[in-house]
PDB file of C-alpha atoms in Angstrom:
ATOM      1  CA  MET A   1      -6.963  -8.831 -14.165  1.00 59.00           C
ATOM      2  CA  LYS A   2      -5.754  -6.839 -17.335  1.00 67.00           C
ATOM      3  CA  LYS A   3      -9.157  -5.488 -17.446  1.00 67.00           C
ATOM      4  CA  TYR A   4      -9.495  -3.985 -13.982  1.00 69.00           C
ATOM      5  CA  SER A   5      -6.171  -2.631 -14.548  1.00 73.00           C
ATOM      6  CA  THR A   6      -7.387  -0.700 -17.761  1.00 74.00           C
ATOM      7  CA  VAL A   7     -10.217   0.227 -16.096  1.00 68.00           C
ATOM      8  CA  PHE A   8      -8.315   2.037 -12.871  1.00 73.00           C
ATOM      9  CA  LEU A   9      -5.299   3.707 -15.294  1.00 71.00           C
ATOM     10  CA  MET A  10      -8.718   5.285 -17.284  1.00 68.00           C
ATOM     11  CA  LEU A  11     -10.487   6.263 -13.660  1.00 70.00           C
ATOM     12  CA  PHE A  12      -6.940   7.853 -13.125  1.00 70.00           C
ATOM     13  CA  MET A  13      -6.513   9.483 -16.449  1.00 67.00           C
ATOM     14  CA  VAL A  14     -10.292  11.049 -16.133  1.00 65.00           C
ATOM     15  CA  ALA A  15      -9.273  12.252 -12.550  1.00 66.00           C
ATOM     16  CA  GLY A  16      -6.328  13.813 -13.773  1.00 65.00           C
ATOM     17  CA  ALA A  17      -7.920  15.631 -16.958  1.00 61.00           C
ATOM     18  CA  LEU A  18     -10.587  16.977 -14.805  1.00 59.00           C
ATOM     19  CA  SER A  19      -8.338  18.432 -12.178  1.00 58.00           C
ATOM     20  CA  ALA A  20      -6.210  19.739 -14.889  1.00 58.00           C
ATOM     21  CA  ALA A  21      -9.402  21.527 -16.374  1.00 56.00           C
ATOM     22  CA  PHE A  22     -11.119  22.565 -13.496  1.00 56.00           C
ATOM     23  CA  ALA A  23      -7.565  24.115 -11.957  1.00 55.00           C
ATOM     24  CA  GLY A  24      -7.705  27.193 -14.044  1.00 57.00           C
ATOM     25  CA  ASP A  25     -11.081  28.584 -13.721  1.00 56.00           C
ATOM     26  CA  GLY A  26     -10.849  29.294  -9.668  1.00 55.00           C
ATOM     27  CA  SER A  27     -12.731  26.405  -8.774  1.00 61.00           C
ATOM     28  CA  ASP A  28     -10.122  24.883  -6.729  1.00 68.00           C
ATOM     29  CA  MET A  29     -12.868  23.437  -4.635  1.00 72.00           C
ATOM     30  CA  LEU A  30     -13.445  20.388  -7.742  1.00 72.00           C
ATOM     31  CA  ALA A  31      -9.780  20.242  -8.394  1.00 71.00           C
ATOM     32  CA  LYS A  32      -8.592  19.361  -5.138  1.00 74.00           C
ATOM     33  CA  ALA A  33     -11.697  17.428  -4.354  1.00 75.00           C
ATOM     34  CA  VAL A  34     -10.818  14.804  -7.034  1.00 76.00           C
ATOM     35  CA  PHE A  35      -6.848  15.308  -6.074  1.00 77.00           C
ATOM     36  CA  TYR A  36      -7.534  14.133  -3.059  1.00 78.00           C
ATOM     37  CA  GLY A  37     -10.186  11.444  -3.969  1.00 79.00           C
ATOM     38  CA  GLY A  38      -7.247   9.706  -6.001  1.00 80.00           C
ATOM     39  CA  VAL A  39      -4.738   9.996  -2.815  1.00 81.00           C
ATOM     40  CA  ALA A  40      -7.184   8.356  -0.968  1.00 82.00           C
ATOM     41  CA  ILE A  41      -7.830   5.816  -3.479  1.00 84.00           C
ATOM     42  CA  GLY A  42      -4.034   5.413  -4.376  1.00 82.00           C
ATOM     43  CA  ALA A  43      -3.714   4.935  -0.319  1.00 84.00           C
ATOM     44  CA  GLY A  44      -5.809   2.107   0.152  1.00 85.00           C
ATOM     45  CA  VAL A  45      -3.990   0.201  -2.789  1.00 87.00           C
ATOM     46  CA  ALA A  46      -0.810   0.719  -1.283  1.00 85.00           C
ATOM     47  CA  ILE A  47      -2.357  -0.518   1.782  1.00 88.00           C
ATOM     48  CA  GLY A  48      -3.648  -3.246   0.499  1.00 89.00           C
ATOM     49  CA  ALA A  49      -0.732  -4.485  -1.660  1.00 89.00           C
ATOM     50  CA  ALA A  50       1.437  -4.171   1.278  1.00 89.00           C
ATOM     51  CA  ALA A  51      -1.190  -6.441   3.582  1.00 90.00           C
ATOM     52  CA  GLY A  52      -1.363  -8.840   0.697  1.00 92.00           C
ATOM     53  CA  GLY A  53       2.201  -9.310   0.471  1.00 90.00           C
ATOM     54  CA  GLY A  54       2.874  -9.425   3.793  1.00 91.00           C
ATOM     55  CA  ALA A  55       0.542 -12.228   3.978  1.00 92.00           C
ATOM     56  CA  ALA A  56       1.611 -14.030   1.637  1.00 93.00           C
ATOM     57  CA  GLY A  57       5.130 -13.806   2.931  1.00 90.00           C
ATOM     58  CA  LEU A  58       3.701 -14.985   6.540  1.00 91.00           C
ATOM     59  CA  GLY A  59       2.400 -17.831   5.012  1.00 92.00           C
ATOM     60  CA  ASN A  60       5.170 -18.913   3.011  1.00 93.00           C
ATOM     61  CA  ALA A  61       7.228 -18.696   6.220  1.00 91.00           C
ATOM     62  CA  ILE A  62       5.154 -20.468   8.472  1.00 91.00           C
ATOM     63  CA  ARG A  63       4.736 -23.295   5.478  1.00 93.00           C
ATOM     64  CA  GLY A  64       8.372 -23.010   5.577  1.00 91.00           C
ATOM     65  CA  VAL A  65       9.195 -23.594   9.324  1.00 91.00           C
ATOM     66  CA  LEU A  66       6.445 -26.427   9.361  1.00 91.00           C
ATOM     67  CA  GLU A  67       7.697 -28.714   6.689  1.00 93.00           C
ATOM     68  CA  GLY A  68      11.426 -28.334   8.239  1.00 91.00           C
ATOM     69  CA  MET A  69      10.016 -29.350  11.430  1.00 91.00           C
ATOM     70  CA  ALA A  70       8.263 -32.398   9.861  1.00 92.00           C
ATOM     71  CA  ARG A  71      11.669 -33.259   8.678  1.00 92.00           C
ATOM     72  CA  ASN A  72      13.710 -32.872  11.950  1.00 91.00           C
ATOM     73  CA  PRO A  73      11.533 -32.493  14.866  1.00 89.00           C
ATOM     74  CA  ASN A  74      14.721 -31.559  16.984  1.00 92.00           C
ATOM     75  CA  MET A  75      15.189 -28.436  15.032  1.00 89.00           C
ATOM     76  CA  GLY A  76      11.621 -27.039  16.053  1.00 86.00           C
ATOM     77  CA  GLY A  77      12.847 -24.608  18.755  1.00 88.00           C
ATOM     78  CA  LYS A  78      15.215 -22.709  16.508  1.00 91.00           C
ATOM     79  CA  LEU A  79      13.267 -22.776  13.535  1.00 90.00           C
ATOM     80  CA  LEU A  80      10.304 -21.173  15.681  1.00 89.00           C
ATOM     81  CA  THR A  81      12.637 -18.589  16.758  1.00 91.00           C
ATOM     82  CA  THR A  82      14.151 -17.447  13.754  1.00 90.00           C
ATOM     83  CA  MET A  83      10.645 -17.730  12.161  1.00 90.00           C
ATOM     84  CA  PHE A  84       9.219 -15.261  14.900  1.00 92.00           C
ATOM     85  CA  ILE A  85      11.833 -12.806  14.291  1.00 92.00           C
ATOM     86  CA  GLY A  86      11.027 -12.985  10.464  1.00 90.00           C
ATOM     87  CA  MET A  87       7.636 -12.435  10.893  1.00 91.00           C
ATOM     88  CA  ALA A  88       7.615  -9.417  12.835  1.00 91.00           C
ATOM     89  CA  LEU A  89      10.112  -7.842  10.464  1.00 90.00           C
ATOM     90  CA  ILE A  90       7.253  -8.435   7.807  1.00 89.00           C
ATOM     91  CA  GLU A  91       4.577  -7.160  10.072  1.00 90.00           C
ATOM     92  CA  THR A  92       6.941  -3.894  10.130  1.00 91.00           C
ATOM     93  CA  PHE A  93       6.676  -3.681   6.556  1.00 89.00           C
ATOM     94  CA  VAL A  94       3.344  -3.631   6.383  1.00 89.00           C
ATOM     95  CA  LEU A  95       2.746  -1.050   9.136  1.00 91.00           C
ATOM     96  CA  TYR A  96       5.417   0.941   6.962  1.00 90.00           C
ATOM     97  CA  GLY A  97       2.999   0.443   4.411  1.00 87.00           C
ATOM     98  CA  LEU A  98       0.200   1.744   6.441  1.00 88.00           C
ATOM     99  CA  LEU A  99       2.139   4.547   7.819  1.00 89.00           C
ATOM    100  CA  ILE A 100       2.870   6.160   4.090  1.00 85.00           C
ATOM    101  CA  ALA A 101      -0.534   5.649   3.329  1.00 84.00           C
ATOM    102  CA  ILE A 102      -1.324   7.473   6.429  1.00 86.00           C
ATOM    103  CA  ILE A 103       1.166  10.249   5.556  1.00 84.00           C
ATOM    104  CA  PHE A 104       0.057  10.854   2.335  1.00 79.00           C
ATOM    105  CA  ILE A 105      -3.749  11.004   3.538  1.00 79.00           C
ATOM    106  CA  PHE A 106      -3.390  13.442   6.579  1.00 81.00           C
ATOM    107  CA  THR A 107      -0.226  15.522   5.812  1.00 77.00           C
ATOM    108  CA  GLY A 108      -1.236  17.823   2.899  1.00 67.00           C
ATOM    109  CA  ILE A 109       2.310  17.409   1.635  1.00 66.00           C
ATOM    110  CA  PHE A 110       0.876  17.858  -2.097  1.00 63.00           C
ATOM    111  CA  ASP A 111      -0.712  20.825  -1.394  1.00 62.00           C
ATOM    112  CA  ALA A 112       1.864  23.360  -2.534  1.00 56.00           C
ATOM    113  CA  LYS A 113       2.765  21.331  -5.430  1.00 58.00           C
ATOM    114  CA  PHE A 114      -0.420  20.781  -6.604  1.00 56.00           C
ATOM    115  CA  LEU A 115      -1.747  24.036  -6.178  1.00 53.00           C
ATOM    116  CA  GLY A 116       1.130  25.930  -7.785  1.00 55.00           C
ATOM    117  CA  HIS A 117       1.729  27.761  -4.358  1.00 51.00           C
TER     118      HIS A 117
END
């Protein structure tokens, strides 16, 4: 895992160096391409982490409810109701991650800060 994080960090640093190097030459197209490529990769990693965390949370919730129902079958209805409410909240957090990734990619909120205008 350390190997992959080191490679990702090096790629991010190279992309930043390229964007800084080409920003002053008037070739804003390459700098924008590198920058938005980094934004797209970051958004993909963010939604991947959100989906992975949501899946882990849902798995733990279902496991806990099934264990609770196995220990006390009379509480099954209450446990299921609580589980469905918790699952809805977990999925909402994953959708918030997707929304933030979409905002980063499609709104162009970084244009003015990146280009110095």
